[in-house]
Coordinates of C-alpha atoms in Angstrom, one line a residue:
M1 CA 0.4 -0.1 0.4
I2 CA 1.0 3.1 -0.5
S3 CA 1.3 6.2 2.3
T4 CA -1.3 8.7 1.8
T5 CA -0.2 10.3 5.0
N6 CA 3.0 10.2 4.0
P7 CA 3.7 9.9 0.5
H8 CA 7.8 10.5 0.8
A9 CA 7.8 7.1 2.6
N10 CA 7.1 5.3 -0.9
R11 CA 9.8 3.3 -2.5
K12 CA 9.5 1.5 -6.1
P13 CA 7.1 -1.3 -6.1
R14 CA 9.0 -4.7 -7.4
N15 CA 6.3 -5.3 -9.8
I16 CA 7.5 -2.0 -12.0
S17 CA 9.3 -2.0 -14.9
D18 CA 12.7 -0.1 -14.8
A19 CA 11.0 1.8 -18.6
E20 CA 7.8 2.4 -16.6
W21 CA 10.0 3.8 -13.1
E22 CA 11.4 6.2 -15.0
V23 CA 8.2 7.4 -17.0
R24 CA 7.0 7.8 -13.1
V25 CA 9.9 10.3 -12.3
Q26 CA 9.7 12.1 -14.9
L27 CA 5.7 12.4 -14.7
A28 CA 6.1 13.4 -10.8
A29 CA 8.8 15.7 -11.6
A30 CA 6.5 17.4 -13.9
Y31 CA 3.6 17.5 -11.3
R32 CA 6.4 19.0 -9.0
M33 CA 7.2 21.6 -11.2
A34 CA 4.0 22.6 -11.9
A35 CA 3.3 23.6 -8.4
K36 CA 6.9 25.4 -8.2
F37 CA 5.4 27.5 -11.0
Q38 CA 2.2 27.7 -9.4
L39 CA 0.2 26.2 -12.0
T40 CA -1.9 24.6 -10.0
D41 CA -6.0 24.7 -8.9
L42 CA -5.6 22.6 -5.2
I43 CA -5.9 19.0 -6.0
Y44 CA -7.6 19.7 -9.2
T45 CA -6.4 19.4 -13.2
H46 CA -4.2 16.5 -14.3
I47 CA -0.7 15.4 -16.1
S48 CA -0.5 12.0 -17.7
V49 CA 1.7 9.8 -19.1
R50 CA 1.7 6.4 -21.2
V51 CA 3.1 3.3 -19.8
P52 CA 5.9 2.4 -21.9
G53 CA 4.9 -0.1 -24.3
R54 CA 1.4 0.1 -24.1
H55 CA -1.3 1.8 -26.2
D56 CA -4.4 1.1 -23.3
Q57 CA -2.7 2.2 -20.0
F58 CA -1.6 5.6 -18.4
L59 CA -0.7 7.3 -15.2
I60 CA -2.1 10.4 -13.6
N61 CA -2.4 11.5 -10.4
P62 CA -4.2 10.2 -7.2
H63 CA -7.2 12.4 -6.7
G64 CA -7.0 14.2 -3.5
W65 CA -2.8 14.8 -3.3
F66 CA -1.3 18.4 -3.8
F67 CA 1.1 18.4 -6.6
D68 CA 4.1 18.9 -4.3
E69 CA 3.2 15.8 -2.9
I70 CA 3.2 13.8 -5.9
T71 CA 5.9 10.8 -6.2
A72 CA 6.9 8.7 -8.9
S73 CA 5.5 5.5 -6.7
S74 CA 2.0 7.3 -5.5
L75 CA 0.9 7.4 -9.3
V76 CA -2.3 5.5 -10.1
K77 CA -2.2 3.1 -13.6
I78 CA -5.6 3.1 -15.1
D79 CA -6.8 1.8 -18.8
V80 CA -8.2 3.9 -21.2
D81 CA -11.9 2.7 -19.3
G82 CA -10.8 4.2 -16.3
R83 CA -10.0 1.2 -14.3
P84 CA -6.7 0.5 -12.3
V85 CA -4.8 -1.8 -13.2
D86 CA -3.2 -3.8 -10.7
D87 CA -4.0 -0.9 -8.0
E88 CA -6.8 -0.2 -5.6
R89 CA -5.1 2.7 -3.9
F90 CA -7.2 5.5 -4.4
E91 CA -9.7 7.4 -7.0
V92 CA -8.9 9.7 -9.9
N93 CA -10.4 12.8 -11.0
A94 CA -13.4 11.7 -13.1
A95 CA -13.1 14.9 -15.3
G96 CA -9.4 13.9 -15.8
F97 CA -10.0 10.6 -17.2
T98 CA -12.9 11.8 -19.4
I99 CA -10.4 14.0 -21.3
H100 CA -6.7 12.6 -21.4
S101 CA -8.5 9.0 -22.2
A102 CA -9.6 10.7 -25.3
L103 CA -6.0 11.9 -26.5
H104 CA -4.5 8.7 -25.4
Q105 CA -6.6 6.6 -27.1
S106 CA -7.2 8.4 -30.8
R107 CA -3.3 10.0 -31.0
Q108 CA -0.7 7.2 -31.0
D109 CA 1.6 10.2 -31.3
V110 CA 0.3 11.6 -27.8
E111 CA 3.0 10.1 -24.9
C112 CA 2.1 13.0 -22.4
V113 CA -1.0 15.1 -21.7
V114 CA -1.1 18.2 -19.6
H115 CA -4.2 20.3 -18.6
L116 CA -4.2 23.1 -16.4
H117 CA -6.6 25.9 -15.1
T118 CA -4.2 28.9 -14.7
S119 CA -5.5 32.3 -14.2
A120 CA -4.3 33.4 -17.3
G121 CA -5.0 30.4 -19.5
M122 CA -8.8 30.5 -18.4
A123 CA -8.9 34.3 -18.7
V124 CA -7.7 34.3 -22.2
A125 CA -10.0 30.6 -22.9
A126 CA -13.0 33.4 -22.2
L127 CA -11.9 35.8 -25.0
Q128 CA -13.5 35.5 -28.4
C129 CA -10.1 36.5 -30.1
G130 CA -8.7 33.7 -28.1
L131 CA -4.9 33.8 -28.1
L132 CA -3.2 36.6 -30.1
P133 CA 0.4 36.8 -31.5
L134 CA 1.4 39.7 -29.6
N135 CA 5.3 38.8 -28.9
Q136 CA 7.9 36.2 -29.4
I137 CA 6.5 33.5 -27.3
S138 CA 2.9 33.7 -28.3
M139 CA 4.2 33.7 -32.1
Q140 CA 4.9 29.8 -31.7
F141 CA 1.6 29.4 -30.9
Y142 CA 0.3 31.2 -34.5
N143 CA -2.3 28.6 -36.3
R144 CA -1.4 26.4 -34.4
V145 CA -3.7 26.2 -31.3
N146 CA -7.3 24.7 -31.6
Y147 CA -9.9 25.1 -29.7
H148 CA -13.3 23.6 -27.6
D149 CA -16.2 25.1 -26.7
Y150 CA -17.4 24.4 -23.4
E151 CA -19.9 21.9 -22.5
G152 CA -19.9 21.9 -18.9
I153 CA -17.5 19.5 -16.3
S154 CA -16.0 17.0 -18.6
L155 CA -18.1 14.1 -16.8
D156 CA -19.6 13.0 -19.8
L157 CA -18.0 10.1 -21.8
D158 CA -19.6 11.3 -25.2
E159 CA -17.5 14.4 -25.3
R160 CA -13.9 12.7 -25.8
S161 CA -15.0 12.3 -29.3
R162 CA -15.8 16.2 -29.5
I163 CA -12.5 17.1 -27.6
V164 CA -10.3 14.6 -30.1
Q165 CA -12.1 16.6 -33.2
S166 CA -11.4 19.8 -31.3
M167 CA -7.6 18.7 -31.2
G168 CA -7.1 17.3 -34.5
E169 CA -3.5 16.7 -35.2
A170 CA -2.4 19.8 -33.2
H171 CA -0.3 19.9 -29.7
Y172 CA -2.2 22.9 -28.4
L173 CA -5.6 23.1 -27.4
I174 CA -7.8 25.6 -25.6
L175 CA -10.7 24.7 -24.1
R176 CA -13.0 27.9 -23.8
N177 CA -14.0 29.2 -20.2
H178 CA -12.3 26.1 -19.1
G179 CA -8.5 26.1 -19.5
L180 CA -5.3 24.8 -21.3
L181 CA -4.3 21.8 -22.6
T182 CA -0.7 20.7 -24.3
T183 CA 0.3 17.1 -25.7
G184 CA 3.8 15.8 -26.2
R185 CA 6.5 13.0 -27.3
S186 CA 7.3 12.9 -23.4
V187 CA 6.7 14.5 -20.6
A188 CA 9.5 17.3 -20.6
E189 CA 8.1 18.4 -24.4
A190 CA 4.2 18.5 -23.0
F191 CA 5.2 20.0 -19.6
T192 CA 7.7 22.8 -21.8
R193 CA 4.9 23.5 -24.4
M194 CA 2.3 24.1 -21.6
F195 CA 4.9 26.6 -19.4
Y196 CA 5.3 28.5 -22.9
L197 CA 1.4 28.5 -23.7
N198 CA 0.7 29.8 -20.0
R199 CA 3.1 32.3 -20.6
A200 CA 1.9 33.3 -23.5
C201 CA -1.6 34.0 -22.0
E202 CA 0.4 35.8 -18.8
I203 CA 1.7 38.4 -21.1
Q204 CA -1.5 38.9 -23.1
Q205 CA -3.3 39.2 -19.8
Q206 CA -1.0 41.9 -18.8
T207 CA -0.9 43.7 -21.8
L208 CA -5.0 44.0 -22.6
S209 CA -5.1 45.1 -19.1
M210 CA -2.6 48.1 -20.1
G211 CA -5.6 49.6 -22.0
Q212 CA -3.0 50.8 -25.3
P213 CA -3.2 50.2 -28.7
Y214 CA -1.3 47.1 -29.3
V215 CA 1.1 46.3 -32.5
L216 CA 0.5 42.7 -34.4
P217 CA 2.9 41.8 -36.6
S218 CA 1.6 40.6 -40.4
P219 CA 0.5 37.5 -41.0
E220 CA 3.6 36.5 -43.0
V221 CA 5.8 37.5 -40.5
C222 CA 3.7 35.5 -37.4
E223 CA 3.6 32.4 -39.7
H224 CA 7.5 33.1 -40.2
A225 CA 8.3 32.9 -36.8
A226 CA 5.8 30.0 -35.5
K227 CA 7.4 28.2 -38.5
Q228 CA 11.0 28.7 -37.1
H229 CA 10.3 27.3 -33.9
D230 CA 9.0 24.3 -35.5
D231 CA 11.9 23.7 -37.3
Y232 CA 13.9 24.4 -33.9
A233 CA 11.9 22.4 -32.0
Y234 CA 11.5 19.0 -33.9
L235 CA 14.8 19.0 -36.2
D236 CA 17.0 19.6 -32.6
T237 CA 16.1 18.1 -29.7
V238 CA 18.9 19.2 -27.9
H239 CA 17.5 22.4 -26.4
L240 CA 14.5 20.7 -25.3
D241 CA 16.9 17.8 -23.3
R242 CA 19.2 20.9 -22.0
E243 CA 16.0 23.0 -20.8
W244 CA 14.6 19.5 -19.1
T245 CA 17.9 19.1 -17.2
A246 CA 17.7 22.0 -15.8
L247 CA 14.5 22.2 -14.6
L248 CA 15.0 19.0 -12.8
R249 CA 18.5 21.0 -11.0
L250 CA 15.8 23.5 -10.2
I251 CA 13.6 21.2 -8.4
D252 CA 16.2 19.1 -6.8
R253 CA 17.7 21.8 -5.1
D254 CA 14.1 22.0 -3.1
N255 CA 13.7 18.3 -2.8
S256 CA 14.2 15.3 -4.7
D257 CA 11.9 13.0 -3.0
Y258 CA 9.5 13.1 -5.9
R259 CA 11.7 10.1 -7.2
C260 CA 10.5 8.0 -4.9

């Protein structure tokens, strides 16, 4: 059993492979980073990752834990129907299952899904204009963010097909009146995408609050900047490795018990 009163007392169970354990450590690190950067919504929102070698199982946080409590061993393994896999410890968030299982089932290129309710993300999600190309950070998302209309709390499983349709082949989804979602080929990629998507929303919120006219580059310039980022991100992963390694060093300074 996993200790819910002392989550840091846990260690690697014998029935978990080395590959799965490494993914668990990466996912637990992402939860700690979300807490450190104040991207959390108390015990709500979720980050999930596919179990290595499986297309029908993924890992997600136990419902009721703060993100800064999450450890590798506390993550819950469930299947695409929401059933625990060799894991009867506690429940996962129902809305989290709906959103994350939709993408894990439909997108084989998606290893990790990040869904957060940040203040800036929810603010931009409420704007008819959505995310604007106001600065160099937001340029990377130009014509690369899709939108999903609000249907209420994501408890109805039939919404999954509409989430998938809204997402298409994109890696960024703004759920209107709700929050932000990113995907990636790894935990590192999905999390850093979310970090910068949220940062773009923060800058937009600050810019529009100034009440002054703003400047938007031409569509041609915006697309050029976005394409530059695409090429950089997909042809050269060295920068992502460096960035993620630096982030791991950052949270290790606080505490490395997420690795337990």
